[in-house]
Short mmCIF file of C-alpha atoms in Angstrom, two decimals:
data_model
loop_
_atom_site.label_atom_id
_atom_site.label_comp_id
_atom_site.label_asym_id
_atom_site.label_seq_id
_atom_site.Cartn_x
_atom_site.Cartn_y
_atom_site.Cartn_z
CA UNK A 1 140.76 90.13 100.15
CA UNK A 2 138.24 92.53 98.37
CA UNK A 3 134.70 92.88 100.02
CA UNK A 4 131.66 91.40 97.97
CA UNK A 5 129.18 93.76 95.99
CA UNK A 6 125.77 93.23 96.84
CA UNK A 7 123.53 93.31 93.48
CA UNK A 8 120.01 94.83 93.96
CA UNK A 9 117.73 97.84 93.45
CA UNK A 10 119.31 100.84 92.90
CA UNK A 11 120.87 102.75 95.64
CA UNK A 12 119.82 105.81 94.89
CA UNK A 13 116.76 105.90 97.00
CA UNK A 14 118.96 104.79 99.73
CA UNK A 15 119.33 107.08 102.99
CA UNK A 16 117.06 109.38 101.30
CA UNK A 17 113.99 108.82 103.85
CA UNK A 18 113.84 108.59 107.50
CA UNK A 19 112.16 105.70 109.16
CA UNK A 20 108.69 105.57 109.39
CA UNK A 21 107.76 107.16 106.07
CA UNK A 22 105.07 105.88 103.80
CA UNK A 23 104.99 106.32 100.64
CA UNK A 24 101.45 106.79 98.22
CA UNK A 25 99.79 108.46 96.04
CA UNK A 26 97.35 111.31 96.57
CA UNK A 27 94.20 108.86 94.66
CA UNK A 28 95.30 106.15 97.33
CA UNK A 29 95.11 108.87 100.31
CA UNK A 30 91.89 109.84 99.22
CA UNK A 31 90.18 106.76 98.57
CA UNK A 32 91.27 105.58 102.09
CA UNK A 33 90.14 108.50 103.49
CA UNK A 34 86.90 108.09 102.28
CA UNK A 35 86.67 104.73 102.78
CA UNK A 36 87.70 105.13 106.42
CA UNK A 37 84.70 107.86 107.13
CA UNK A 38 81.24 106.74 105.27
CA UNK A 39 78.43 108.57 106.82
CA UNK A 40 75.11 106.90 106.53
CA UNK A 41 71.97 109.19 106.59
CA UNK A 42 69.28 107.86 109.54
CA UNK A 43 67.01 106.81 107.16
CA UNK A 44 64.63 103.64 107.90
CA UNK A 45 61.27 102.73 106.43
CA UNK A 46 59.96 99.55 107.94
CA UNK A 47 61.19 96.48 110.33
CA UNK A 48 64.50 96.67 108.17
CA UNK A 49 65.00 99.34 110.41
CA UNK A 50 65.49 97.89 113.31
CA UNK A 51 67.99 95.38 112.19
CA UNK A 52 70.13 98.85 110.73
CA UNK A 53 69.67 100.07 114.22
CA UNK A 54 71.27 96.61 115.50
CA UNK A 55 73.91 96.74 112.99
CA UNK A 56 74.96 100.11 114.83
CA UNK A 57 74.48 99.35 118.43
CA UNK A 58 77.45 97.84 120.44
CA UNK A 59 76.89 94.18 119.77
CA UNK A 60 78.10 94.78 115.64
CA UNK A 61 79.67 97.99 115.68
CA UNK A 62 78.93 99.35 112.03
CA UNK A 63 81.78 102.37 113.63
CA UNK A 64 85.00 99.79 113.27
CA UNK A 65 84.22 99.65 109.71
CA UNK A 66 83.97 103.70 109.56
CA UNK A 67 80.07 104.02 109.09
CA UNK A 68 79.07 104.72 112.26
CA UNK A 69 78.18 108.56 112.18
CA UNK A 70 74.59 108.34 111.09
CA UNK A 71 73.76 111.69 110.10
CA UNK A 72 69.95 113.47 110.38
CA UNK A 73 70.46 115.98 107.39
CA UNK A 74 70.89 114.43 103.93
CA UNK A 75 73.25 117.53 103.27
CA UNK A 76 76.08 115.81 105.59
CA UNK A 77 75.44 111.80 104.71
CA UNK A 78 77.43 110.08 101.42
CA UNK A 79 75.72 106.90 102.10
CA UNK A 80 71.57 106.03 102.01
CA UNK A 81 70.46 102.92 103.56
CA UNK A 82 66.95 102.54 102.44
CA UNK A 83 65.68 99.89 105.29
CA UNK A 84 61.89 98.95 103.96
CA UNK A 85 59.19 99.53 102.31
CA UNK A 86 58.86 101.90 100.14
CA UNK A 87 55.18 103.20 99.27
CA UNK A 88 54.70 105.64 95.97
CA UNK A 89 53.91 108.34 98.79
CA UNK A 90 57.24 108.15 99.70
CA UNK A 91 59.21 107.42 97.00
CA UNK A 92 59.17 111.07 95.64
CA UNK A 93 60.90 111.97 99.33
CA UNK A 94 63.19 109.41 98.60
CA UNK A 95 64.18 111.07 95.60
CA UNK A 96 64.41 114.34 97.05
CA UNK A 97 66.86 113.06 99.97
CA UNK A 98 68.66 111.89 97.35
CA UNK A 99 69.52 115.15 95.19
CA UNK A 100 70.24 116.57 98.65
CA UNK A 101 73.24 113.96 99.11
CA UNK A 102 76.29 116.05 98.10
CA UNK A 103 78.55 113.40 95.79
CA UNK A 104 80.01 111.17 95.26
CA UNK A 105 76.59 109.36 97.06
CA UNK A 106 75.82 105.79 97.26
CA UNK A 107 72.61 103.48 98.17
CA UNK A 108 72.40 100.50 99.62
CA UNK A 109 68.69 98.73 99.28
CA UNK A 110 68.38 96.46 102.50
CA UNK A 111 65.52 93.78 102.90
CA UNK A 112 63.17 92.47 100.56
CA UNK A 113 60.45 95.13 100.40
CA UNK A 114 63.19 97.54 98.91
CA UNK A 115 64.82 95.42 96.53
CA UNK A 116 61.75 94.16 94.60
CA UNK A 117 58.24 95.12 96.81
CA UNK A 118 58.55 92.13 98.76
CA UNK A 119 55.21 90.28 100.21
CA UNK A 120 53.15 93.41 98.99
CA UNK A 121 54.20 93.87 95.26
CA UNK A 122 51.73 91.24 94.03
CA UNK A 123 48.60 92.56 95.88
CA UNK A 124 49.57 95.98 97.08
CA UNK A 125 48.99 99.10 94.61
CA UNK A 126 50.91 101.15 97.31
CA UNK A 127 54.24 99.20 97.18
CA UNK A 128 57.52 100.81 94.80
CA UNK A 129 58.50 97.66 92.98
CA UNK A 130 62.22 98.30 94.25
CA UNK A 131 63.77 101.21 95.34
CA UNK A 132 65.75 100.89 92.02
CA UNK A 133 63.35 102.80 90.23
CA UNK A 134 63.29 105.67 92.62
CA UNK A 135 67.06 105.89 93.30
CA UNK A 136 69.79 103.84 91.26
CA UNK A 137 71.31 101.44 93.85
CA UNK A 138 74.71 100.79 94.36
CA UNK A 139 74.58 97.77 96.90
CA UNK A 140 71.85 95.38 97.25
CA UNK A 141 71.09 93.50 100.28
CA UNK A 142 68.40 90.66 100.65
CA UNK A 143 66.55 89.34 103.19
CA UNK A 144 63.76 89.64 105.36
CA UNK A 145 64.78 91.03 107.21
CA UNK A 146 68.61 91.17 106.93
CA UNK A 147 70.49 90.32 109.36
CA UNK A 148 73.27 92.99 110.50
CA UNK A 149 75.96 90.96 109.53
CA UNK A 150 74.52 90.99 105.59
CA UNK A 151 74.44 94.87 106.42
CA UNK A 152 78.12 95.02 107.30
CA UNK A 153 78.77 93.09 104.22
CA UNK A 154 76.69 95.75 102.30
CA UNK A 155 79.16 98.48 103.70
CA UNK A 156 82.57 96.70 102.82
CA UNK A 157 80.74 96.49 99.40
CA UNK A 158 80.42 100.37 99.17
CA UNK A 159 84.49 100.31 100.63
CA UNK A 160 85.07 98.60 97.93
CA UNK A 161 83.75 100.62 95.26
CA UNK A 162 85.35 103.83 97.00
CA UNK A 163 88.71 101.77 96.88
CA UNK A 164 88.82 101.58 92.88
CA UNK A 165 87.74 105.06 92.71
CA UNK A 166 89.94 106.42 90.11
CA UNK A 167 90.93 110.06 89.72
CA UNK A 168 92.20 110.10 86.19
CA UNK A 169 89.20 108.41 84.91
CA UNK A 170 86.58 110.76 86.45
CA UNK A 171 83.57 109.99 88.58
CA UNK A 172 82.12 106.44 88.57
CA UNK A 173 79.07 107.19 86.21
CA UNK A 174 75.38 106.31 87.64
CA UNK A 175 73.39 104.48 85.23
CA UNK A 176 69.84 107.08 84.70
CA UNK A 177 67.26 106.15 87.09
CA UNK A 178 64.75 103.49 84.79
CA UNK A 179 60.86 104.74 85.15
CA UNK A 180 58.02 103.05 83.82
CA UNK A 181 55.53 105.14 82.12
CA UNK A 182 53.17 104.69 85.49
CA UNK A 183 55.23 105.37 88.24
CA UNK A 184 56.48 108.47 86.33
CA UNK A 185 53.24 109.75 86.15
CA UNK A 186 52.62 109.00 89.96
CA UNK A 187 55.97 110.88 90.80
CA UNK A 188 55.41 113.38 88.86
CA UNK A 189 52.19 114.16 90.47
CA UNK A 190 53.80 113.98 94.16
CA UNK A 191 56.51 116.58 93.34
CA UNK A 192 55.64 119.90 95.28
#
């Protein structure tokens, strides 16, 4: 009696590998990588602040998701949380933080006050109508203020956009930062 062949996917990749071996491509190893490691830069304006502190302290762990080196020096950070308000004064220090990120960078805008002025954009001259037209954005995050768990959501947000990073196709283009003709004038008259 003859023995039945098995029909299936080739056998030439059979015995070929030892056990344990993964097998990926150098744009998945990458992207993981990357993924796995976000460092935020220590960056708060306002009482948004104190909820990104929260998000970081034992009770949500920002670290399991990777994020939880919060760098000092824009130079070593790939990720800006901009936590409240943000006045005109500031905004050009914003920007500078910014160009200091090395790339790829990516912003998150958390609370109210960043994404659109908040309370204070009707009836405060002071108040950056959202961050957006300081910095382009990446991730936006409402509330007021946020709680950390919208925060955490932010952060799988950015994950997500490292995950379809392509290689072949380039960098993920930023969109140019929008200015209206006042608020360029009033940045333009804070650079140093």
């Amino acid at each position: 009696m003859s023995t039945p062949t098995l029909v299936g996917p080739p056998t030439w990749i059979d015995g070929r590998f030892e056990e344990n071996v993964i097998l990926t491509t150098l744009e998945q190893a990458m992207n993981w990588a990357r993924e796995c490691s976000i460092w935020p830069m220590t960056f708060g304006l306002a009482c948004c602040a104190i909820e990104m502190m929260a998000t970081g302290a034992s009770r949500y762990d920002i670290d399991r998701f990777g994020a939880g080196a919060f760098r000092a020096s824009p130079r070593q950070a790939d990720l800006m949380i901009v936590a409240g308000t943000v006045t005109y004064k500031m905004a050009s220090r914003v920007r500078r933080l910014y160009e200091q990120m090395p790339d790829p960078k990516y912003v998150i805008a958390m609370g109210a006050c960043t994404v659109g002025g908040g309370p204070y954009f009707k009836y405060g001259y002071h108040v950056v109508k959202g961050v957006d037209l300081v910095v382009p954005v990446d991730v936006y995050v409402p509330g007021c203020p946020p709680r950390p768990e919208a925060l955490l959501e932010g952060v799988m947000r950015i994950q997500d956009k490292l995950k379809a990073h392509r290689i072949a196709r380039g960098a993920e283009e930023k969109l140019p930062v929008p200015h209206h003709s006042g608020f360029a004038r009033v940045l333009k008259s804070l650079e140093v």
